[in-house]
Protein backbone atom coordinates (compact mmCIF):
# COMPACT_ATOMS: atom_id res chain seq x y z
CA UNK A 1 0.00 0.00 0.00
CA UNK A 2 1.41 3.39 -1.03
CA UNK A 3 -1.61 5.48 -0.04
CA UNK A 4 0.23 7.62 2.51
CA UNK A 5 3.74 7.67 0.98
CA UNK A 6 5.73 10.83 1.50
CA UNK A 7 7.89 12.90 3.81
CA UNK A 8 6.68 13.72 7.31
CA UNK A 9 8.36 16.19 9.66
CA UNK A 10 7.76 16.42 13.41
CA UNK A 11 5.76 19.48 14.39
CA UNK A 12 8.16 20.13 17.28
CA UNK A 13 11.51 18.97 18.53
CA UNK A 14 11.86 16.53 21.39
CA UNK A 15 15.02 16.67 23.49
CA UNK A 16 16.62 19.02 20.96
CA UNK A 17 15.91 16.77 17.97
CA UNK A 18 13.51 17.25 15.06
CA UNK A 19 12.74 14.03 13.22
CA UNK A 20 11.79 13.29 9.63
CA UNK A 21 10.00 10.16 8.46
CA UNK A 22 9.88 8.90 4.90
CA UNK A 23 7.04 6.47 4.34
CA UNK A 24 7.41 4.41 1.18
CA UNK A 25 5.17 1.37 0.90
CA UNK A 26 6.08 -1.12 3.57
CA UNK A 27 9.21 0.76 4.68
CA UNK A 28 9.54 3.69 7.05
CA UNK A 29 12.86 5.52 7.13
CA UNK A 30 13.38 7.50 10.32
CA UNK A 31 15.90 10.34 9.84
CA UNK A 32 17.39 12.37 12.65
CA UNK A 33 20.63 14.34 12.99
CA UNK A 34 22.30 12.78 9.94
CA UNK A 35 21.42 9.20 10.87
CA UNK A 36 18.68 7.07 9.41
CA UNK A 37 17.05 3.77 10.23
CA UNK A 38 14.76 1.72 7.97
CA UNK A 39 11.86 -0.03 9.67
CA UNK A 40 9.29 -2.48 8.31
CA UNK A 41 5.74 -1.18 8.46
CA UNK A 42 2.29 -1.76 7.08
CA UNK A 43 0.04 1.01 5.78
CA UNK A 44 -3.71 1.02 6.27
CA UNK A 45 -6.34 3.61 5.34
CA UNK A 46 -6.33 5.13 8.82
CA UNK A 47 -2.95 4.18 10.34
CA UNK A 48 0.46 2.63 9.97
CA UNK A 49 1.81 -0.21 12.08
CA UNK A 50 5.55 -0.37 12.62
CA UNK A 51 7.00 -3.83 13.21
CA UNK A 52 3.54 -4.91 14.33
CA UNK A 53 4.07 -3.14 17.67
CA UNK A 54 3.70 0.62 17.31
CA UNK A 55 0.58 2.16 15.79
CA UNK A 56 0.38 5.70 14.44
CA UNK A 57 -3.04 7.00 13.42
CA UNK A 58 -3.72 9.49 10.62
CA UNK A 59 -5.79 12.45 11.80
CA UNK A 60 -8.21 14.40 9.58
CA UNK A 61 -5.34 16.56 8.27
CA UNK A 62 -3.31 13.53 7.16
CA UNK A 63 -0.78 13.95 9.99
CA UNK A 64 0.46 10.96 11.96
CA UNK A 65 -0.22 10.98 15.69
CA UNK A 66 1.01 8.46 18.23
CA UNK A 67 -2.24 8.39 20.14
CA UNK A 68 -5.81 9.54 19.70
CA UNK A 69 -5.74 10.56 23.37
CA UNK A 70 -4.68 14.26 23.36
CA UNK A 71 -3.14 13.99 26.84
CA UNK A 72 -0.81 11.20 25.74
CA UNK A 73 0.06 12.67 22.33
CA UNK A 74 0.81 16.12 23.82
CA UNK A 75 0.13 17.60 20.39
CA UNK A 76 3.20 15.82 18.94
CA UNK A 77 2.61 14.67 15.41
CA UNK A 78 4.36 14.02 12.13
CA UNK A 79 3.13 16.46 9.48
CA UNK A 80 3.14 15.43 5.82
CA UNK A 81 5.15 17.99 3.87
CA UNK A 82 5.66 16.20 0.56
CA UNK A 83 4.64 13.13 -1.42
CA UNK A 84 8.27 12.64 -2.48
CA UNK A 85 10.06 9.63 -1.01
CA UNK A 86 13.62 10.02 -2.35
CA UNK A 87 15.97 12.54 -0.73
CA UNK A 88 19.69 12.93 -0.24
CA UNK A 89 21.17 13.74 3.18
CA UNK A 90 21.72 17.41 2.33
CA UNK A 91 18.09 17.89 1.35
CA UNK A 92 16.86 16.20 4.52
CA UNK A 93 19.20 18.23 6.72
CA UNK A 94 17.90 21.47 5.20
CA UNK A 95 14.24 20.43 5.56
CA UNK A 96 14.74 19.39 9.18
CA UNK A 97 16.71 22.55 10.02
CA UNK A 98 14.01 24.72 8.43
CA UNK A 99 11.33 22.89 10.46
CA UNK A 100 13.38 23.40 13.64
CA UNK A 101 13.77 27.13 12.95
CA UNK A 102 10.06 27.50 12.23
CA UNK A 103 9.18 25.76 15.50
CA UNK A 104 11.70 27.86 17.45
CA UNK A 105 10.20 31.08 16.04
CA UNK A 106 6.65 29.91 16.77
CA UNK A 107 7.56 29.18 20.39
CA UNK A 108 9.32 32.54 20.89
CA UNK A 109 6.29 34.41 19.50
CA UNK A 110 3.92 32.43 21.72
CA UNK A 111 5.75 33.34 24.95
CA UNK A 112 4.31 36.32 26.89
Tab-separated table of C-alpha atoms in Angstrom:
chain	number	residue	atom	x	y	z
A	1	UNK	CA	0.000	0.000	0.000
A	2	UNK	CA	1.411	3.385	-1.026
A	3	UNK	CA	-1.605	5.484	-0.042
A	4	UNK	CA	0.233	7.620	2.507
A	5	UNK	CA	3.741	7.666	0.978
A	6	UNK	CA	5.733	10.829	1.502
A	7	UNK	CA	7.887	12.902	3.813
A	8	UNK	CA	6.675	13.725	7.310
A	9	UNK	CA	8.358	16.190	9.665
A	10	UNK	CA	7.757	16.421	13.413
A	11	UNK	CA	5.759	19.484	14.394
A	12	UNK	CA	8.164	20.130	17.278
A	13	UNK	CA	11.507	18.966	18.531
A	14	UNK	CA	11.857	16.526	21.392
A	15	UNK	CA	15.016	16.669	23.491
A	16	UNK	CA	16.619	19.018	20.959
A	17	UNK	CA	15.906	16.771	17.968
A	18	UNK	CA	13.514	17.253	15.061
A	19	UNK	CA	12.743	14.026	13.221
A	20	UNK	CA	11.789	13.290	9.634
A	21	UNK	CA	9.999	10.162	8.465
A	22	UNK	CA	9.878	8.901	4.896
A	23	UNK	CA	7.039	6.472	4.342
A	24	UNK	CA	7.409	4.414	1.176
A	25	UNK	CA	5.166	1.374	0.900
A	26	UNK	CA	6.085	-1.121	3.573
A	27	UNK	CA	9.210	0.755	4.679
A	28	UNK	CA	9.536	3.687	7.047
A	29	UNK	CA	12.861	5.523	7.126
A	30	UNK	CA	13.385	7.503	10.320
A	31	UNK	CA	15.895	10.338	9.836
A	32	UNK	CA	17.388	12.366	12.650
A	33	UNK	CA	20.631	14.337	12.991
A	34	UNK	CA	22.300	12.778	9.941
A	35	UNK	CA	21.423	9.200	10.872
A	36	UNK	CA	18.680	7.068	9.408
A	37	UNK	CA	17.049	3.769	10.226
A	38	UNK	CA	14.764	1.724	7.974
A	39	UNK	CA	11.855	-0.033	9.668
A	40	UNK	CA	9.293	-2.475	8.312
A	41	UNK	CA	5.744	-1.176	8.464
A	42	UNK	CA	2.287	-1.758	7.077
A	43	UNK	CA	0.043	1.014	5.780
A	44	UNK	CA	-3.715	1.021	6.270
A	45	UNK	CA	-6.338	3.611	5.337
A	46	UNK	CA	-6.329	5.129	8.822
A	47	UNK	CA	-2.955	4.176	10.341
A	48	UNK	CA	0.464	2.634	9.967
A	49	UNK	CA	1.807	-0.206	12.076
A	50	UNK	CA	5.553	-0.369	12.618
A	51	UNK	CA	7.000	-3.828	13.206
A	52	UNK	CA	3.537	-4.914	14.330
A	53	UNK	CA	4.070	-3.145	17.671
A	54	UNK	CA	3.696	0.616	17.313
A	55	UNK	CA	0.578	2.158	15.793
A	56	UNK	CA	0.376	5.701	14.442
A	57	UNK	CA	-3.041	6.999	13.421
A	58	UNK	CA	-3.718	9.487	10.622
A	59	UNK	CA	-5.790	12.446	11.798
A	60	UNK	CA	-8.206	14.398	9.582
A	61	UNK	CA	-5.345	16.563	8.267
A	62	UNK	CA	-3.306	13.529	7.159
A	63	UNK	CA	-0.779	13.952	9.988
A	64	UNK	CA	0.458	10.958	11.963
A	65	UNK	CA	-0.219	10.979	15.695
A	66	UNK	CA	1.015	8.459	18.226
A	67	UNK	CA	-2.241	8.394	20.144
A	68	UNK	CA	-5.807	9.538	19.697
A	69	UNK	CA	-5.736	10.561	23.371
A	70	UNK	CA	-4.683	14.255	23.359
A	71	UNK	CA	-3.135	13.992	26.841
A	72	UNK	CA	-0.808	11.196	25.738
A	73	UNK	CA	0.058	12.669	22.331
A	74	UNK	CA	0.813	16.117	23.818
A	75	UNK	CA	0.131	17.602	20.388
A	76	UNK	CA	3.196	15.817	18.940
A	77	UNK	CA	2.610	14.674	15.411
A	78	UNK	CA	4.356	14.017	12.129
A	79	UNK	CA	3.132	16.462	9.476
A	80	UNK	CA	3.140	15.429	5.823
A	81	UNK	CA	5.151	17.991	3.873
A	82	UNK	CA	5.662	16.197	0.561
A	83	UNK	CA	4.641	13.127	-1.424
A	84	UNK	CA	8.271	12.638	-2.483
A	85	UNK	CA	10.056	9.630	-1.007
A	86	UNK	CA	13.617	10.019	-2.352
A	87	UNK	CA	15.966	12.537	-0.733
A	88	UNK	CA	19.689	12.934	-0.244
A	89	UNK	CA	21.166	13.738	3.178
A	90	UNK	CA	21.722	17.408	2.330
A	91	UNK	CA	18.086	17.887	1.354
A	92	UNK	CA	16.855	16.201	4.522
A	93	UNK	CA	19.202	18.234	6.718
A	94	UNK	CA	17.900	21.473	5.203
A	95	UNK	CA	14.244	20.433	5.555
A	96	UNK	CA	14.735	19.387	9.182
A	97	UNK	CA	16.712	22.553	10.019
A	98	UNK	CA	14.014	24.724	8.432
A	99	UNK	CA	11.333	22.891	10.464
A	100	UNK	CA	13.376	23.398	13.640
A	101	UNK	CA	13.771	27.133	12.949
A	102	UNK	CA	10.057	27.503	12.234
A	103	UNK	CA	9.180	25.756	15.504
A	104	UNK	CA	11.698	27.864	17.447
A	105	UNK	CA	10.198	31.079	16.041
A	106	UNK	CA	6.655	29.906	16.772
A	107	UNK	CA	7.562	29.183	20.391
A	108	UNK	CA	9.317	32.537	20.890
A	109	UNK	CA	6.288	34.409	19.500
A	110	UNK	CA	3.917	32.430	21.723
A	111	UNK	CA	5.748	33.338	24.953
A	112	UNK	CA	4.308	36.319	26.885
